[in-house]
Short mmCIF file of C-alpha atoms in Angstrom, two decimals:
data_model
loop_
_atom_site.label_atom_id
_atom_site.label_comp_id
_atom_site.label_asym_id
_atom_site.label_seq_id
_atom_site.Cartn_x
_atom_site.Cartn_y
_atom_site.Cartn_z
CA MET R 675 131.67 16.24 118.05
CA THR R 676 132.91 19.68 117.34
CA ALA R 677 133.47 18.92 113.68
CA VAL R 678 130.01 17.36 113.33
CA GLU R 679 128.31 20.37 114.93
CA ALA R 680 130.31 22.83 112.88
CA LYS R 681 129.35 21.22 109.59
CA PRO R 682 125.65 22.27 109.59
CA VAL R 683 126.70 25.78 110.49
CA ARG R 684 128.99 26.00 107.48
CA GLU R 685 126.29 24.51 105.20
CA SER R 686 123.53 26.78 106.44
CA ALA R 687 125.46 30.02 105.93
CA PRO R 688 125.43 30.14 102.09
CA PRO R 689 121.62 29.78 101.74
CA HIS R 690 121.22 32.69 104.13
CA ASP R 691 123.60 34.82 102.05
CA GLU R 692 121.80 33.83 98.84
CA ALA R 693 118.46 34.80 100.31
CA ALA R 694 119.85 38.14 101.40
CA SER R 695 121.38 38.81 97.99
CA GLY R 696 118.12 37.73 96.36
CA ARG R 697 116.18 40.25 98.37
CA ALA R 698 118.68 42.94 97.51
CA SER R 699 118.55 42.22 93.78
CA LYS R 700 114.77 41.77 93.63
CA PRO R 701 113.21 44.58 91.54
CA ARG R 702 110.94 46.98 93.33
CA GLY R 703 107.31 45.93 93.01
CA LYS R 704 104.19 47.94 92.35
CA ARG R 705 103.91 51.06 94.48
CA ARG R 706 101.21 50.52 97.09
CA LEU R 707 100.65 54.19 97.88
CA GLY R 708 100.06 56.77 95.16
CA PRO R 709 97.65 57.58 92.33
CA GLY R 710 98.35 54.36 90.42
CA LYS R 711 99.58 53.67 86.91
CA PRO R 712 99.18 56.41 84.27
CA ILE R 713 96.08 56.06 82.10
CA PRO R 714 96.85 56.40 78.37
CA LEU R 715 95.22 59.61 77.11
CA GLY R 716 93.57 59.97 80.52
CA TYR R 717 93.37 63.75 80.17
CA LEU R 718 90.77 63.25 77.43
CA ILE R 719 88.35 61.23 79.56
CA GLY R 720 86.82 64.24 81.35
CA PRO R 721 86.22 66.30 78.19
CA LEU R 722 84.80 63.24 76.40
CA LEU R 723 82.41 62.64 79.30
CA LEU R 724 81.22 66.25 79.06
CA LEU R 725 80.76 65.83 75.32
CA GLY R 726 78.80 62.62 75.93
CA VAL R 727 76.47 64.36 78.39
CA TRP R 728 75.97 67.19 75.89
CA LEU R 729 75.21 64.75 73.07
CA TRP R 730 72.83 62.66 75.17
CA GLY R 731 71.00 65.66 76.61
CA SER R 732 70.55 67.23 73.17
CA ALA R 733 69.41 63.96 71.58
CA GLN R 734 66.85 63.38 74.34
CA GLY R 735 65.53 66.94 74.11
CA TRP R 736 66.54 67.78 77.67
CA ILE R 737 68.66 70.75 76.53
CA ASP R 738 66.82 73.61 74.84
CA PRO R 739 68.67 74.41 71.55
CA ARG R 740 67.88 78.09 72.09
CA ILE R 741 70.02 77.95 75.24
CA LEU R 742 72.71 75.46 74.19
CA THR R 743 72.97 74.44 70.55
CA ALA R 744 73.26 70.70 69.83
CA PRO R 745 76.79 69.41 69.10
CA TRP R 746 75.96 68.31 65.55
CA THR R 747 74.60 71.78 64.80
CA VAL R 748 77.79 73.34 66.18
CA VAL R 749 79.91 71.11 63.93
CA GLU R 750 77.77 71.97 60.89
CA THR R 751 77.92 75.70 61.67
CA GLY R 752 81.68 75.57 62.20
CA TRP R 753 82.16 73.81 58.86
CA ASP R 754 79.96 76.36 57.09
CA LEU R 755 81.97 79.22 58.63
CA TRP R 756 85.21 77.58 57.51
CA GLU R 757 84.01 76.97 53.96
CA SER R 758 82.70 80.52 53.65
CA GLY R 759 86.12 81.89 54.60
CA ARG R 760 84.93 83.62 57.79
CA LEU R 761 86.47 81.34 60.40
CA GLY R 762 90.00 80.86 59.03
CA PRO R 763 91.16 84.51 59.14
CA ASP R 764 89.64 85.10 62.59
CA LEU R 765 91.35 81.96 63.91
CA LEU R 766 94.73 83.05 62.55
CA VAL R 767 94.38 86.53 64.05
CA SER R 768 93.51 85.09 67.47
CA ALA R 769 96.39 82.59 67.31
CA ARG R 770 98.84 85.38 66.45
CA ARG R 771 97.66 87.55 69.36
CA PHE R 772 97.87 84.58 71.71
CA ALA R 773 101.40 83.63 70.61
CA LEU R 774 102.82 87.17 70.79
CA GLY R 775 101.18 87.97 74.14
CA LEU R 776 102.36 84.64 75.60
CA ALA R 777 105.93 85.10 74.34
CA PHE R 778 106.31 88.65 75.69
CA GLY R 779 104.62 87.77 78.99
CA VAL R 780 106.79 84.69 79.58
CA LEU R 781 109.97 86.62 78.79
CA ALA R 782 109.06 89.50 81.11
CA GLY R 783 107.92 87.18 83.90
CA LEU R 784 111.11 85.11 83.70
CA VAL R 785 113.40 88.15 83.81
CA LEU R 786 111.56 89.66 86.78
CA ALA R 787 111.45 86.32 88.63
CA ILE R 788 115.20 85.76 88.19
CA VAL R 789 116.04 89.30 89.29
CA SER R 790 113.74 89.04 92.30
CA GLY R 791 114.50 85.41 93.16
CA LEU R 792 118.29 85.66 93.12
CA SER R 793 118.73 89.05 94.78
CA ARG R 794 117.30 90.57 97.96
CA TRP R 795 117.59 94.02 96.43
CA GLY R 796 115.89 92.76 93.27
CA GLU R 797 113.04 91.37 95.35
CA ALA R 798 112.71 94.66 97.24
CA VAL R 799 112.35 96.58 93.97
CA VAL R 800 110.38 94.11 91.81
CA ASP R 801 108.13 92.04 94.05
CA GLY R 802 105.96 94.88 95.36
CA PRO R 803 104.89 96.27 91.97
CA VAL R 804 104.20 92.75 90.67
CA GLN R 805 101.99 92.00 93.68
CA ILE R 806 100.14 95.28 93.09
CA LYS R 807 99.51 94.27 89.47
CA ARG R 808 98.41 90.84 90.68
CA SER R 809 95.60 92.42 92.67
CA ILE R 810 94.39 94.51 89.70
CA PRO R 811 92.53 92.50 87.03
CA ASN R 812 93.24 93.16 83.37
CA LEU R 813 89.63 94.19 82.83
CA ALA R 814 90.14 97.12 85.22
CA LEU R 815 93.22 98.21 83.28
CA LEU R 816 91.51 98.21 79.87
CA PRO R 817 90.29 101.85 79.96
CA LEU R 818 93.80 103.05 80.80
CA LEU R 819 95.44 100.78 78.19
CA LEU R 820 92.99 102.06 75.59
CA LEU R 821 93.98 105.64 76.40
CA TRP R 822 97.69 104.83 76.24
CA PHE R 823 97.84 102.53 73.20
CA GLY R 824 94.53 103.04 71.37
CA ILE R 825 92.56 100.16 69.90
CA ASP R 826 95.29 98.68 67.71
CA GLU R 827 97.16 95.39 68.18
CA ARG R 828 99.61 96.80 70.72
CA MET R 829 96.89 97.21 73.34
CA LYS R 830 95.65 93.64 72.84
CA ILE R 831 99.11 92.04 72.97
CA ILE R 832 100.16 94.06 76.03
CA THR R 833 96.94 93.10 77.84
CA ILE R 834 97.58 89.42 77.14
CA ALA R 835 101.24 89.75 78.21
CA LEU R 836 100.23 91.34 81.51
CA GLY R 837 97.93 88.39 82.20
CA VAL R 838 100.75 85.93 81.43
CA LEU R 839 103.46 87.74 83.40
CA ILE R 840 101.89 87.20 86.82
CA PRO R 841 101.69 83.35 86.95
CA ILE R 842 105.14 83.00 85.36
CA TYR R 843 106.67 85.36 87.92
CA ILE R 844 104.88 83.91 90.96
CA HIS R 845 105.65 80.24 90.30
CA THR R 846 109.18 80.73 88.96
CA HIS R 847 110.06 82.98 91.90
CA ASN R 848 108.65 80.37 94.28
CA GLY R 849 110.64 77.65 92.51
CA LEU R 850 113.85 79.65 92.89
CA ARG R 851 113.30 80.33 96.58
CA SER R 852 112.19 76.73 97.32
CA ILE R 853 115.50 75.12 96.30
CA ASP R 854 116.99 73.17 99.21
CA GLY R 855 119.70 75.22 100.91
CA ARG R 856 121.90 72.12 101.21
CA TYR R 857 122.53 72.33 97.47
CA ALA R 858 124.06 75.77 97.98
CA GLU R 859 126.24 74.40 100.79
CA LEU R 860 127.36 71.50 98.59
CA SER R 861 128.14 73.88 95.73
CA GLU R 862 130.27 76.00 98.06
CA THR R 863 132.06 72.87 99.25
CA LEU R 864 132.78 71.91 95.63
CA ARG R 865 133.86 75.50 94.98
CA LEU R 866 131.50 75.96 92.05
CA ARG R 867 131.63 79.29 90.34
CA HIS R 868 128.53 81.49 90.49
CA SER R 869 127.69 80.85 86.83
CA ALA R 870 128.02 77.07 87.30
CA PHE R 871 125.84 77.25 90.42
CA LEU R 872 123.14 79.07 88.45
CA GLY R 873 123.29 76.70 85.49
CA ARG R 874 123.55 73.39 87.37
CA VAL R 875 121.54 74.01 90.54
CA VAL R 876 119.35 77.11 90.48
CA LEU R 877 117.79 76.99 87.01
CA PRO R 878 117.08 73.20 87.01
CA GLY R 879 115.61 73.55 90.50
CA ALA R 880 113.27 76.31 89.31
CA LEU R 881 112.01 74.41 86.26
CA PRO R 882 109.09 72.64 88.06
CA GLY R 883 107.76 76.00 89.24
CA PHE R 884 108.25 77.54 85.81
CA PHE R 885 106.26 74.79 84.06
CA LEU R 886 103.46 75.09 86.62
CA GLY R 887 103.41 78.81 85.86
CA MET R 888 103.31 78.01 82.13
CA ARG R 889 100.13 75.96 82.56
CA PHE R 890 98.48 78.91 84.29
CA ALA R 891 99.98 81.29 81.72
CA VAL R 892 98.47 79.62 78.65
CA THR R 893 95.07 79.65 80.34
CA SER R 894 95.46 83.32 81.30
CA SER R 895 96.51 84.10 77.74
CA TRP R 896 93.31 82.67 76.26
CA LEU R 897 91.18 84.35 78.95
CA SER R 898 92.77 87.72 78.22
CA LEU R 899 92.32 87.13 74.51
CA VAL R 900 88.57 86.66 75.00
CA VAL R 901 88.40 90.02 76.76
CA VAL R 902 90.46 92.08 74.31
CA GLU R 903 88.73 90.63 71.25
CA GLN R 904 85.37 91.84 72.50
CA VAL R 905 86.53 95.42 73.12
CA ASN R 906 86.77 97.59 69.99
CA ALA R 907 88.04 94.67 67.87
CA THR R 908 87.34 94.11 64.18
CA SER R 909 88.68 90.56 63.86
CA GLY R 910 89.30 87.41 65.88
CA ILE R 911 87.18 84.68 67.43
CA GLY R 912 85.94 86.99 70.20
CA TYR R 913 84.80 89.57 67.66
CA MET R 914 82.98 86.83 65.73
CA MET R 915 81.17 85.80 68.93
CA LEU R 916 80.32 89.41 69.81
CA LEU R 917 78.85 89.97 66.35
CA ALA R 918 76.87 86.73 66.59
CA GLY R 919 75.46 87.81 69.96
CA THR R 920 74.19 91.02 68.36
CA TYR R 921 72.13 88.98 65.89
CA GLY R 922 71.15 86.21 68.33
CA GLN R 923 73.18 83.50 66.57
CA THR R 924 73.67 81.08 69.46
CA ASP R 925 75.27 78.41 67.27
CA ILE R 926 78.13 80.72 66.23
CA ILE R 927 78.69 81.75 69.86
CA ILE R 928 78.98 78.09 70.84
CA VAL R 929 81.40 77.50 67.95
CA GLY R 930 83.63 80.24 69.37
CA LEU R 931 83.42 78.79 72.89
CA VAL R 932 84.27 75.31 71.64
CA LEU R 933 87.26 76.70 69.73
CA TYR R 934 88.54 78.50 72.83
CA ALA R 935 88.09 75.30 74.88
CA LEU R 936 89.91 73.13 72.32
CA LEU R 937 92.75 75.59 71.89
CA GLY R 938 93.17 75.87 75.66
CA LEU R 939 93.17 72.08 76.09
CA VAL R 940 95.71 71.62 73.30
CA SER R 941 97.97 74.36 74.71
CA ASP R 942 97.90 72.84 78.19
CA THR R 943 98.62 69.38 76.77
CA ILE R 944 101.65 70.67 74.87
CA VAL R 945 103.04 72.26 78.05
CA ARG R 946 102.49 69.03 80.00
CA VAL R 947 104.23 66.91 77.36
CA ILE R 948 107.24 69.26 77.29
CA GLN R 949 107.29 69.28 81.09
CA ARG R 950 107.43 65.49 81.30
CA ARG R 951 110.30 65.34 78.81
CA VAL R 952 112.35 68.15 80.32
CA LEU R 953 111.80 66.96 83.93
CA SER R 954 112.28 63.26 83.18
CA TRP R 955 115.10 63.20 85.78
CA ARG R 956 112.61 63.73 88.61
CA ARG R 957 110.89 60.84 90.39
CA THR R 958 107.42 61.87 91.59
CA LEU R 959 104.12 60.18 92.37
CA GLU R 960 103.14 60.76 88.75
CA ASP R 961 105.92 58.42 87.52
#
């Protein structure tokens, strides 16, 4: 009787183990909570919808061309400006100012954020002046910058760099200070040297904040460029728009605005692509 009763017990045990191992080896299914699967080229849907509304409104006559030029007229005007040789040089000048201002601003913001984020004394010296600059817009500094540097390229590049410095500093500093303290305790347990701790823990941990700051920085760079190119400038997209406004050429003004919008969208997209590649080790809701 004992042997008969024990037999079903021995036979029923393996299926239970197989079921348990099956559940353990089963791949994780679709995430129920979260934004859902990534949409290929989803970042273009919003701009294309805006373009569609603009096209439809212009075609139906709902948008007065004296207020907002039709898209096909903007394309024709832009092509004429390019063929006449007016648009190319202005575009190159603006791109050069943008690149130099962004490079200097990112470098300065990174240095200040590292000094302030890794040292209490550095924070005491650096953070206050940066917060003061944060509360003063670049437009308010223009008269002083004009007195100091004149109307040449230095003033324009410095103005752009000052606009870039703030978001890089703020978000990188926040990324440095937001690193989980348990990583520091683990590094001390493993007896990591200070340089290894910086390279393996601190800097990778600050990268998400840095890339968020970069997205704000490229936008600030283009915004600052618009301002400096309309103040005592003789070249650039902003100067072209200012000259067109003097003569009431709405189509050329819209060409300049479209160029700024496209360049800003492309710059932000490049930063996002680099961010996804560099931070591929992270698992977030976006993945």
